[in-house]
CSV table of C-alpha atoms and ligand atoms in Angstrom, one decimal:
chain,number,residue,atom,x,y,z
A,124,MET,CA,-0.2,-0.1,0.1
A,125,GLY,CA,1.3,3.2,-1.0
A,126,SER,CA,1.1,6.4,0.9
A,127,ARG,CA,0.4,10.0,0.5
A,128,ILE,CA,3.7,12.0,0.4
A,129,LEU,CA,4.2,15.8,0.0
A,130,VAL,CA,7.3,16.9,-1.9
A,131,VAL,CA,8.0,20.7,-1.0
A,132,GLU,CA,11.2,21.8,-3.3
A,133,ASP,CA,11.1,24.7,-5.7
A,134,GLU,CA,13.4,23.6,-7.9
A,135,PRO,CA,11.1,22.1,-10.8
A,136,ASP,CA,13.8,19.4,-12.0
A,137,LEU,CA,14.7,18.0,-8.5
A,138,ALA,CA,10.8,18.1,-7.2
A,139,GLU,CA,9.9,16.1,-10.5
A,140,LEU,CA,12.7,13.7,-9.9
A,141,VAL,CA,11.8,13.2,-6.5
A,142,ALA,CA,8.2,12.8,-7.1
A,143,VAL,CA,9.0,10.4,-10.2
A,144,ASN,CA,10.8,8.2,-8.0
A,145,LEU,CA,8.3,8.0,-5.2
A,146,ARG,CA,5.5,7.4,-7.4
A,147,GLY,CA,7.5,4.7,-9.0
A,148,ALA,CA,7.7,3.0,-5.5
A,149,GLY,CA,3.8,3.2,-5.3
A,150,HIS,CA,3.1,6.2,-3.3
A,151,GLU,CA,0.9,9.1,-4.3
A,152,VAL,CA,2.7,12.2,-4.5
A,153,THR,CA,1.8,15.8,-4.4
A,154,VAL,CA,4.5,18.8,-5.1
A,155,SER,CA,4.4,22.4,-3.3
A,156,HIS,CA,7.0,24.9,-4.6
A,157,ASP,CA,7.2,27.1,-1.4
A,158,GLY,CA,6.7,26.9,2.2
A,159,SER,CA,3.4,28.5,2.5
A,160,THR,CA,1.8,26.6,0.0
A,161,ALA,CA,3.2,23.5,1.6
A,162,LEU,CA,1.8,24.4,5.1
A,163,ALA,CA,-1.9,25.1,3.5
A,164,GLU,CA,-1.4,21.7,1.3
A,165,ILE,CA,-0.7,19.9,4.6
A,166,GLN,CA,-3.8,21.3,6.4
A,167,ARG,CA,-6.0,20.5,3.7
A,168,SER,CA,-4.9,16.8,2.7
A,169,GLN,CA,-3.1,15.8,5.7
A,170,PRO,CA,-0.3,13.8,3.9
A,171,ASP,CA,1.4,10.8,5.6
A,172,LEU,CA,5.0,12.3,5.1
A,173,VAL,CA,6.7,15.2,3.7
A,174,VAL,CA,9.8,15.5,1.9
A,175,LEU,CA,10.8,19.0,2.7
A,176,ASP,CA,13.8,21.3,1.3
A,177,VAL,CA,15.6,23.6,3.7
A,178,MET,CA,16.2,26.2,0.9
A,179,LEU,CA,12.4,27.6,-0.2
A,180,PRO,CA,11.6,31.1,-1.8
A,181,ASP,CA,9.6,32.2,0.9
A,182,ILE,CA,9.7,30.6,4.4
A,183,SER,CA,12.3,28.2,5.1
A,184,GLY,CA,12.3,24.6,5.1
A,185,THR,CA,13.2,24.7,8.9
A,186,GLU,CA,10.7,27.5,9.7
A,187,VAL,CA,8.0,25.1,8.0
A,188,CYS,CA,9.0,22.0,10.3
A,189,ARG,CA,9.3,24.2,13.4
A,190,ARG,CA,5.5,25.4,12.7
A,191,LEU,CA,4.4,21.8,11.9
A,192,ARG,CA,6.0,21.0,15.4
A,193,ARG,CA,4.1,23.5,17.4
A,194,SER,CA,0.7,22.2,16.1
A,195,PRO,CA,-1.0,19.3,17.8
A,196,GLN,CA,-2.3,18.0,14.4
A,197,THR,CA,1.3,17.8,12.9
A,198,VAL,CA,3.7,17.4,15.8
A,199,ARG,CA,4.1,13.9,14.7
A,200,LEU,CA,3.7,13.9,11.0
A,201,PRO,CA,7.0,12.8,9.6
A,202,VAL,CA,9.5,15.2,8.0
A,203,ILE,CA,12.4,14.2,5.8
A,204,MET,CA,14.6,17.1,5.0
A,205,LEU,CA,16.8,17.9,1.9
A,206,THR,CA,19.9,19.8,2.9
A,207,ALA,CA,22.9,21.0,1.0
A,208,ARG,CA,24.9,22.0,3.9
A,209,SER,CA,26.8,19.2,6.1
A,210,ASP,CA,26.5,21.9,8.9
A,211,GLU,CA,22.6,22.3,9.0
A,212,VAL,CA,22.4,18.7,10.0
A,213,ASP,CA,22.4,18.9,13.5
A,214,ARG,CA,20.2,21.7,13.5
A,215,VAL,CA,17.5,19.8,11.4
A,216,VAL,CA,17.4,16.4,12.9
A,217,GLY,CA,18.1,18.1,16.7
A,218,PHE,CA,15.5,19.7,19.2
A,219,GLU,CA,15.7,23.1,17.2
A,220,VAL,CA,14.0,21.8,14.3
A,221,GLY,CA,12.5,18.3,15.0
A,222,ALA,CA,12.7,16.6,11.4
A,223,ASP,CA,12.6,12.5,11.7
A,224,ASP,CA,15.4,12.3,9.1
A,225,TYR,CA,17.5,14.1,6.6
A,226,VAL,CA,19.2,13.6,3.3
A,227,PRO,CA,22.0,15.3,2.2
A,228,LYS,CA,22.2,17.0,-1.3
A,229,PRO,CA,23.1,15.6,-3.9
A,230,PHE,CA,21.5,12.5,-3.3
A,231,SER,CA,20.6,9.5,-5.1
A,232,PRO,CA,16.5,9.2,-5.7
A,233,ARG,CA,16.8,5.6,-4.7
A,234,GLU,CA,18.6,6.5,-1.4
A,235,LEU,CA,15.9,9.0,-0.5
A,236,VAL,CA,13.4,6.3,-1.5
A,237,LEU,CA,14.7,4.0,1.2
A,238,ARG,CA,14.6,6.6,3.8
A,239,VAL,CA,10.9,7.5,3.3
A,240,GLU,CA,10.2,3.6,3.4
A,241,ALA,CA,12.0,3.3,6.5
A,242,ILE,CA,10.4,6.4,8.2
A,243,LEU,CA,7.1,5.0,7.0
A,244,ARG,CA,7.8,1.5,8.5
A,245,ARG,CA,8.7,2.8,12.0
A,246,THR,CA,5.7,5.3,12.1
A,247,SER,CA,3.2,2.6,11.6
A,248,ALA,CA,5.1,0.0,13.6
A,249,ALA,CA,2.5,-0.9,15.8
A,250,PHE,CA,3.0,0.0,19.9
A,251,GLU,CA,-0.4,-1.6,20.4
A,252,SER,CA,0.5,-5.2,19.2
A,253,GLU,CA,2.6,-5.7,22.2
A,254,GLY,CA,3.0,-4.7,25.9
A,255,PRO,CA,1.0,-2.5,28.1
A,256,GLN,CA,-1.6,0.0,26.9
A,257,ALA,CA,-0.5,2.6,29.7
A,258,ILE,CA,2.6,3.0,31.4
A,259,ALA,CA,3.1,5.3,34.2
A,260,LEU,CA,6.5,6.7,35.6
A,261,GLY,CA,5.3,8.4,38.9
A,262,ASP,CA,3.0,11.4,37.6
A,263,LEU,CA,4.2,10.7,33.8
A,264,VAL,CA,1.6,8.6,32.1
A,265,ILE,CA,1.9,7.3,28.4
A,266,ASP,CA,-1.0,6.3,26.7
A,267,VAL,CA,0.2,3.8,24.1
A,268,PRO,CA,-2.4,3.5,21.9
A,269,ALA,CA,-3.4,7.1,21.3
A,270,HIS,CA,0.6,8.2,21.6
A,271,ARG,CA,-0.5,10.6,24.1
A,272,VAL,CA,1.7,11.6,27.0
A,273,GLU,CA,0.8,13.7,30.1
A,274,VAL,CA,3.0,14.8,33.0
A,275,ASP,CA,0.7,15.6,36.3
A,276,GLY,CA,-2.6,15.7,34.4
A,277,GLN,CA,-1.3,18.1,31.3
A,278,GLU,CA,-0.5,16.9,27.9
A,279,VAL,CA,2.8,17.3,26.3
A,280,LEU,CA,3.2,17.5,22.8
A,281,LEU,CA,5.9,14.9,21.5
A,282,THR,CA,7.1,14.5,18.0
A,283,ALA,CA,6.8,10.7,16.7
A,284,LEU,CA,10.4,9.9,17.3
A,285,GLU,CA,10.2,11.5,21.0
A,286,PHE,CA,7.5,9.6,21.6
A,287,ARG,CA,9.2,6.3,20.4
A,288,LEU,CA,12.5,7.3,22.3
A,289,LEU,CA,10.3,7.6,25.6
A,290,HIS,CA,8.3,4.5,24.8
A,291,ASP,CA,11.4,2.6,24.6
A,292,LEU,CA,12.6,3.8,27.8
A,293,ALA,CA,9.7,3.7,30.0
A,294,SER,CA,8.8,0.1,28.6
A,295,ARG,CA,12.2,-0.8,30.0
A,296,ALA,CA,12.1,1.3,33.4
A,297,GLY,CA,14.6,0.2,35.8
A,298,ARG,CA,17.2,-1.1,33.2
A,299,VAL,CA,19.9,1.1,31.4
A,300,GLN,CA,19.7,1.6,27.9
A,301,SER,CA,22.8,2.2,25.5
A,302,ARG,CA,23.1,4.8,23.1
A,303,ASP,CA,23.6,2.0,20.6
A,304,ALA,CA,20.7,0.2,21.4
A,305,LEU,CA,18.2,3.2,21.8
A,306,LEU,CA,19.3,4.1,18.3
A,307,GLU,CA,18.8,0.7,16.7
A,308,ARG,CA,15.5,0.5,18.4
A,309,VAL,CA,14.1,4.0,18.2
A,310,TRP,CA,15.8,5.3,15.1
A,311,GLY,CA,15.6,1.7,13.4
A,312,TYR,CA,19.0,2.3,11.3
A,313,SER,CA,22.0,4.2,12.1
A,314,PRO,CA,24.3,4.7,9.1
A,315,ASN,CA,23.9,8.5,9.4
A,316,VAL,CA,22.9,9.1,12.8
A,317,GLU,CA,25.4,9.6,15.6
A,318,THR,CA,25.2,8.4,19.1
A,319,ARG,CA,25.0,12.3,20.0
A,320,THR,CA,22.1,12.5,18.5
A,321,VAL,CA,20.5,10.3,21.3
A,322,ASP,CA,21.8,12.9,23.5
A,323,THR,CA,20.4,15.5,21.5
A,324,HIS,CA,16.8,14.3,21.6
A,325,VAL,CA,16.9,13.1,25.4
A,326,LYS,CA,17.8,16.6,26.0
A,327,ARG,CA,14.8,18.0,24.0
A,328,LEU,CA,12.7,15.3,25.2
A,329,ARG,CA,13.4,16.3,29.0
A,330,GLU,CA,12.7,20.0,28.3
A,331,LYS,CA,9.4,19.0,27.0
A,332,LEU,CA,8.7,16.7,30.2
A,333,GLY,CA,9.6,19.5,32.4
A,334,ALA,CA,8.8,18.1,36.0
A,335,GLY,CA,8.4,14.6,34.4
A,336,ALA,CA,12.0,14.9,33.4
A,337,LYS,CA,13.1,13.4,36.5
A,338,HIS,CA,12.0,10.0,35.5
A,339,ILE,CA,14.8,10.1,32.8
A,340,GLU,CA,18.2,9.5,34.3
A,341,THR,CA,21.6,9.8,32.6
A,342,VAL,CA,23.9,7.0,33.1
A,343,ARG,CA,27.5,8.2,32.7
A,344,GLY,CA,29.3,6.6,29.6
A,345,VAL,CA,26.6,4.1,29.3
A,346,GLY,CA,23.3,5.9,28.2
A,347,TYR,CA,19.7,6.2,29.9
A,348,ARG,CA,17.5,4.8,32.3
A,349,ALA,CA,13.7,5.3,33.0
A,350,LEU,CA,12.8,5.6,36.3
A,351,LYS,CA,9.6,4.3,37.7
A,352,SER,CA,8.8,6.8,40.5
B,50,LIG,CA1,15.2,24.6,-2.8
């Protein structure tokens, strides 16, 4: 089954190349050529995933992604960013922007299709089928099927990646998880992701959890551990 993908890129040839390859892989593709059109299109058609170029003529791709992360409707929408500059990467997949992944330009269309499918797979991976429906770490409560997190009764908006990270730690509460193990389980693959990416995301997760952050402990030199109380 194909997914509905929005490609946001102002260079027509590149947009077309990406669209053709994703359609070839069985997906339904729409193209937007600037950031504001993309935001309107996302509102209207609610795609399953967005391929988003950083350099756009109006609102930058990073700003588009930030705005998506601020809204409850799109906080978990999978976003893959296309970036031409390696110094952007930390920002793009880090807490500042919150994309799920990035692909550096120039890229092979096949590589992009593989990344898209990896993200779609891990997004649709059912948490529902195994394990408890709800996990509580003190006043931090995870409603697993709803992908909803509350701290002291207040909902915390997490991206899909942040939710998977928290769920992974919480479902193994009391046991230390290494960065490598988290990378493998939460990110699903690791060729382009460095272990410090885990630290960046844990930092962001803690910021969002506020008082609930005390339930995630750093184990120096090893990794992280969720605490039940
Ligand atoms: Ca561009």
